[in-house]
Structures are given as C-alpha cells and as structure tokens.
Short mmCIF file of C-alpha atoms in Angstrom, two decimals:
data_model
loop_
_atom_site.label_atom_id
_atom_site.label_comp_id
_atom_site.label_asym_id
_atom_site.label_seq_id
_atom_site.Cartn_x
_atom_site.Cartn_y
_atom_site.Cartn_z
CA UNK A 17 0.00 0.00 0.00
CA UNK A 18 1.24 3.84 -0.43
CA UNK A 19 2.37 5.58 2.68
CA UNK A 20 1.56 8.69 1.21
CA UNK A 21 -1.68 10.05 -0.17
CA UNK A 22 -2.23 13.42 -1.56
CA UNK A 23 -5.88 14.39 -1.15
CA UNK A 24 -5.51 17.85 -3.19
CA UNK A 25 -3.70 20.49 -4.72
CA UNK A 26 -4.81 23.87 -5.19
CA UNK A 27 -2.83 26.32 -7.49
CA UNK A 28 -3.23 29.77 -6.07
CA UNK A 29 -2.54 33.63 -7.79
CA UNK A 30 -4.18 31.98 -11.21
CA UNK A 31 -4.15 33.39 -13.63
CA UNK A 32 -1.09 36.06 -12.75
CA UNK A 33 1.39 37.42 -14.51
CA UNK A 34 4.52 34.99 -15.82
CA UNK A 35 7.07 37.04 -13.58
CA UNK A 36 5.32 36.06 -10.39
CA UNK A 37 6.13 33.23 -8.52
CA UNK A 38 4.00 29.93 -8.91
CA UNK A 39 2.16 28.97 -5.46
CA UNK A 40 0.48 25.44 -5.53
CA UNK A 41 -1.20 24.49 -1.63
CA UNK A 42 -0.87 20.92 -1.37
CA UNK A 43 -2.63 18.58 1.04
CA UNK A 44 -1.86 14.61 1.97
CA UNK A 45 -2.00 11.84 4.79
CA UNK A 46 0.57 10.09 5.85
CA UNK A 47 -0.50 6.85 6.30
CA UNK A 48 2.37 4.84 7.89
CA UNK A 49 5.62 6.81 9.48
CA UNK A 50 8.45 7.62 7.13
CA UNK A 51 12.37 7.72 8.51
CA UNK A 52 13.20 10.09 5.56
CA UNK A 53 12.16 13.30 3.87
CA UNK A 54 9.61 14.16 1.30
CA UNK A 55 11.22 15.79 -1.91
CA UNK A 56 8.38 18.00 -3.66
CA UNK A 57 9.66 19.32 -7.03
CA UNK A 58 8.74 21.80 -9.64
CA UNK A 59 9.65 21.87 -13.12
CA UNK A 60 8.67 23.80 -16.32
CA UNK A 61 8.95 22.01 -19.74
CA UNK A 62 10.70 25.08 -21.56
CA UNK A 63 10.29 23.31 -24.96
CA UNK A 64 8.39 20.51 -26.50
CA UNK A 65 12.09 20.04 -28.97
CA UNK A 66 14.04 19.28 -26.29
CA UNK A 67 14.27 18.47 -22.28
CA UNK A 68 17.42 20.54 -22.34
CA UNK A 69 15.23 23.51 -21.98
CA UNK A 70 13.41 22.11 -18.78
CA UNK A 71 13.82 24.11 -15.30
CA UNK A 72 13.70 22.80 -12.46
CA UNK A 73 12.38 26.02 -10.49
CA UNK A 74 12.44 24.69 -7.02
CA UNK A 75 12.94 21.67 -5.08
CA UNK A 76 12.05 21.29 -1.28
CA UNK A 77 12.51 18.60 1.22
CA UNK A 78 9.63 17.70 4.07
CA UNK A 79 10.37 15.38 6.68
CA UNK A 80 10.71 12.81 8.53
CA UNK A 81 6.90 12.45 8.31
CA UNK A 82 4.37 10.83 10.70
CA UNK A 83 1.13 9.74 10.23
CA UNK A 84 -1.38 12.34 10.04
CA UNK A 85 -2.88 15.09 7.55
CA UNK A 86 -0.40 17.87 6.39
CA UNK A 87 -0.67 21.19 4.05
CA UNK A 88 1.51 23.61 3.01
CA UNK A 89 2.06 25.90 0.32
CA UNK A 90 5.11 25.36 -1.95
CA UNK A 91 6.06 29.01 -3.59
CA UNK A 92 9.09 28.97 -6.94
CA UNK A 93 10.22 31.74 -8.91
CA UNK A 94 9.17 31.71 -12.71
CA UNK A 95 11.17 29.92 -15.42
CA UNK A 96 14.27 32.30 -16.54
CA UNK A 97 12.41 33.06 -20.24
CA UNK A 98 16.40 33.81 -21.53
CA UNK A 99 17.19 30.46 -21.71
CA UNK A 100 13.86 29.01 -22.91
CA UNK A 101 13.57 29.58 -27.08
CA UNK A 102 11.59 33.04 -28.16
CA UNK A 103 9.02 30.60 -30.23
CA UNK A 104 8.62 28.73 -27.33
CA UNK A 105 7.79 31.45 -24.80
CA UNK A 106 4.68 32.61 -25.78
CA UNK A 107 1.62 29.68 -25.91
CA UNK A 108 1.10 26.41 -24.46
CA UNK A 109 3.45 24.85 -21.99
CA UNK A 110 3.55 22.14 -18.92
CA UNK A 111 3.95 22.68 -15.41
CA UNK A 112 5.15 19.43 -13.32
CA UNK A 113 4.85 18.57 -9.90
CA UNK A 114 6.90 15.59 -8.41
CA UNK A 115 7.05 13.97 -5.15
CA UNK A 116 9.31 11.45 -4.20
CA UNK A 117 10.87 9.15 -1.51
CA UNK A 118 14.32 8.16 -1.21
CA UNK A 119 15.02 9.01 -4.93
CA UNK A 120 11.85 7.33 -5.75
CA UNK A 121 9.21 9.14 -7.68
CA UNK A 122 5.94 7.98 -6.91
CA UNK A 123 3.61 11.32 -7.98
CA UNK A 124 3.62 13.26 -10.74
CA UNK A 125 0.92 15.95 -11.12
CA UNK A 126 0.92 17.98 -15.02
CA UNK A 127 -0.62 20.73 -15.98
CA UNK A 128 -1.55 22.49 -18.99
CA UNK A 129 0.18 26.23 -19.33
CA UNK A 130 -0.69 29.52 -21.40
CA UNK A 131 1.05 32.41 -21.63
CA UNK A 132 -0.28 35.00 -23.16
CA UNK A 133 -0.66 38.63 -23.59
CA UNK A 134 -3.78 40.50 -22.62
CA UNK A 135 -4.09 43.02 -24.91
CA UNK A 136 -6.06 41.88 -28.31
CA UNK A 137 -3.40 44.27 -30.69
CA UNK A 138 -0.47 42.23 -28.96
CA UNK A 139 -2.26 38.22 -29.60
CA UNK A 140 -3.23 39.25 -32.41
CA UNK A 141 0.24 41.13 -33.94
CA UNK A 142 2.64 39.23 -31.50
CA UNK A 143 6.24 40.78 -31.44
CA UNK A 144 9.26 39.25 -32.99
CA UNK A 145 10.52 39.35 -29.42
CA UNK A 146 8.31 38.33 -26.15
CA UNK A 147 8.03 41.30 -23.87
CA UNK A 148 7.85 38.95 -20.81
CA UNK A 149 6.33 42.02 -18.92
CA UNK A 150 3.45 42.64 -20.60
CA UNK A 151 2.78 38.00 -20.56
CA UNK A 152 0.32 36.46 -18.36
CA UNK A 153 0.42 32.65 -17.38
CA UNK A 154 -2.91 30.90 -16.92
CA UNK A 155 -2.07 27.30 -14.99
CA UNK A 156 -5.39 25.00 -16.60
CA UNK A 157 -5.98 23.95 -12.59
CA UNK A 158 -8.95 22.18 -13.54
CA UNK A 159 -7.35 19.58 -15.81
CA UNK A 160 -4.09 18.47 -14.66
CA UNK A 161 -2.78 14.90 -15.21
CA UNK A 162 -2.10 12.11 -11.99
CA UNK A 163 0.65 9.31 -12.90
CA UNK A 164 1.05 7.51 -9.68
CA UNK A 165 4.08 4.95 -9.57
CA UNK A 166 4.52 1.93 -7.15
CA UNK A 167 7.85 2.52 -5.01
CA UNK A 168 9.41 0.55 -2.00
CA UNK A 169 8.51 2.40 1.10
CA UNK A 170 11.26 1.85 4.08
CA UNK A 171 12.03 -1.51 3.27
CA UNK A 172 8.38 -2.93 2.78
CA UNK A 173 7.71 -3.05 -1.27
CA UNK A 174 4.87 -1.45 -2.55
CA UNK A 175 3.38 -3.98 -4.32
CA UNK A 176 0.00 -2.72 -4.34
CA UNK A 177 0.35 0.27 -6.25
CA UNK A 178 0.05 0.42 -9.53
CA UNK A 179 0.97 3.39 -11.95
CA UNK A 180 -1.09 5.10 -14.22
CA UNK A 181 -2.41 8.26 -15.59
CA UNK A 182 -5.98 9.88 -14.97
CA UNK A 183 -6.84 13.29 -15.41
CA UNK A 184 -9.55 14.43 -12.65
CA UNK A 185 -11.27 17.17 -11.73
CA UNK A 186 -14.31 17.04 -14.27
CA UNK A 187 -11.79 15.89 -17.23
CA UNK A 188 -12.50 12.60 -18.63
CA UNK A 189 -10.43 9.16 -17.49
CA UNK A 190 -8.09 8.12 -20.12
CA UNK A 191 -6.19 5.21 -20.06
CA UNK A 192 -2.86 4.86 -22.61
CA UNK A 193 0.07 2.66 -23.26
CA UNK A 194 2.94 4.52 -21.30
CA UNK A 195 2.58 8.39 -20.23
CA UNK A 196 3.14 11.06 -22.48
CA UNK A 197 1.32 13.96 -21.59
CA UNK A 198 -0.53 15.35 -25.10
CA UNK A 199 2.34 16.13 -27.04
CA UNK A 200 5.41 17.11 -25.24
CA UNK A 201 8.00 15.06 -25.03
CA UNK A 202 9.44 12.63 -22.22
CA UNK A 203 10.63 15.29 -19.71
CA UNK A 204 7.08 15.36 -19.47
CA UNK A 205 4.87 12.13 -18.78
CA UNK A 206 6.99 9.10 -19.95
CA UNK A 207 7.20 6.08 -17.91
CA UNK A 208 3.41 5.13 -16.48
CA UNK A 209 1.72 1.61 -16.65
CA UNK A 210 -2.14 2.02 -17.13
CA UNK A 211 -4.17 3.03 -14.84
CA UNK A 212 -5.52 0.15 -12.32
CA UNK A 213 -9.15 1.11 -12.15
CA UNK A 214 -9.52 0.02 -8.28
CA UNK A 215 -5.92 2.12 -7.56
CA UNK A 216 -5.49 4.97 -5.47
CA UNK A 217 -6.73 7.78 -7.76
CA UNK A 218 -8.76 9.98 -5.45
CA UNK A 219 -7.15 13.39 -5.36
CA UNK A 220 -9.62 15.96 -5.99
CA UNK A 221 -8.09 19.27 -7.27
CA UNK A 222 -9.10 22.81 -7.55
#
C-alpha cells in the first residue's frame, strides 16, 4: 500500500502574470511513518524540442513524516524566459509537480500552461521578441494529469500500487500505453503503466 496520499492540490494567484512566482497548496495523509524526507519538485517544460530547456524552479525537502494530515504551500520563482527559445515562450506549456521518496518518484501531477498577452493588438500582432512584462500565465488547474508509480517504502515493497495516468477534476479518465502527456516530449509524462481502475486515484483538485 502507499504511505503517502495526496488528497488535493490547489494552485493559487491563477491566472497572474509569468514574472510572479507559482504557489500550488498541497494537502496529503501520511499513512504509515516515514524515517526520511519528502522531496516535492517543480519543473517547467521550456520546450516541446528538447528536455534541455526544462527548469527545475524549485525543489524542497519535508520530513521525517508521521502519520497524520499535512498542508503547506510550496512558492518557486518563474522559469528564466532567456534560456527558454523566443518561439517557445509565448503559448502552451507544462507545469510538473513531483514527489518522491528516497530518490523514488511515486507522484507526478501535469498541468496544462498559457502564456499569453492580454491586450487583443499584442495576440493578435505578436512581437518578434516576447516582452515577458506585458505576458500572463494561466495554470489550466482544472485539468491536470495524476501518474502515480509503485515505489518501496522503508524496506516494505509497494506492491500494491500500480501506476497510471488519470486526469480528474471534471476531465474525462483516459487510459494509454505509457505516459506522455498530449504532445510534449518525455521530460514530461513518460514512464506510467495504465491506470488500475480500483488504484489509489482519489485526489480531488481545484
């Protein structure tokens, strides 16, 4: 069985412009005790041509855990837009939102990102150059995409877990041979089994 369950995540200052920081409240259980830390990790897909463009914008560590109900709030700074492509900074992107154990992933929560302007004249006649100032990032909240992998938690194997991808919140289940999230590349779904119907795939988000 999983030790840890994560019962929702709420992304907060959405939509808001790209230059402010990216605030997601997450909620779990801890259902058995856990000698080591929690590593919660945030990265932005820069590019769908190539993970060399992916940021990691933040990466924090929670723990030891007991068992009981948690929430916190975990804040990163935007993506440095210099080092993502100029075709790539302006449209749709993915947000991703790890947790793992011991150098084990076992969640992986992706949304769907637009950045746009909001003035018309600038959509419609976009500059050569993106004038990240004037961009706004709306985080699709209501849509994101659960893979959930089976791990070995403190020396008793997680057998009962099964990974898979379902995409909640009033979104429709799908159910697909490994995990690639629409059509980015692997930096940003790769690696999920199907999803076991009976698994733990309960997280309601906002």
């Amino acid at each position: 069985m999983t030790a840890i369950n994560v019962t929702n995540v709420n992304v907060l200052d959405n939509p808001s412009k790209v230059t402010n920081p990216l605030q997601f409240e997450i909620q779990y259980e801890c259902l058995a005790d856990l000698a080591d830390d929690l590593e919660w990790k945030l990265t932005y897909v820069g590019s769908a041509e190539s993970e060399k463009y992916d940021q990691t914008l933040d990466a924090v560590f929670v723990g030891p855990v007991a068992c009981g109900q948690y929430r916190f709030v975990f804040q990163a700074d935007p993506p440095d837009f210099s080092k993502i492509p100029s075709d790539d900074v302006v449209g749709v992107t993915i947000i991703l939102l790890t947790c793992s154990y011991r150098n084990q992933e076992f969640l992986r929560v992706g949304y769907y990102v637009n950045n746009e302007y909001a003035e018309e004249e600038l959509r419609d006649n976009p500059p050569t150059e993106p004038k990240i100032d004037l961009l706004w990032r709306n985080i699709l909240a209501d849509k994101p995409r659960v893979t959930k992998f089976p791990i070995e938690w403190d020396q008793v194997k997680d057998e009962a877990d099964v990974g898979g991808e379902q995409q909640l919140a009033g979104g429709e289940q799908q159910q697909q041979e490994g995990g690639q999230f629409g059509v980015v590349p692997s930096s940003g779904m790769e690696g999920a089994t199907p999803v076991n119907a009976g698994g733990d795939t309960d997280m309601q988000m906002d």
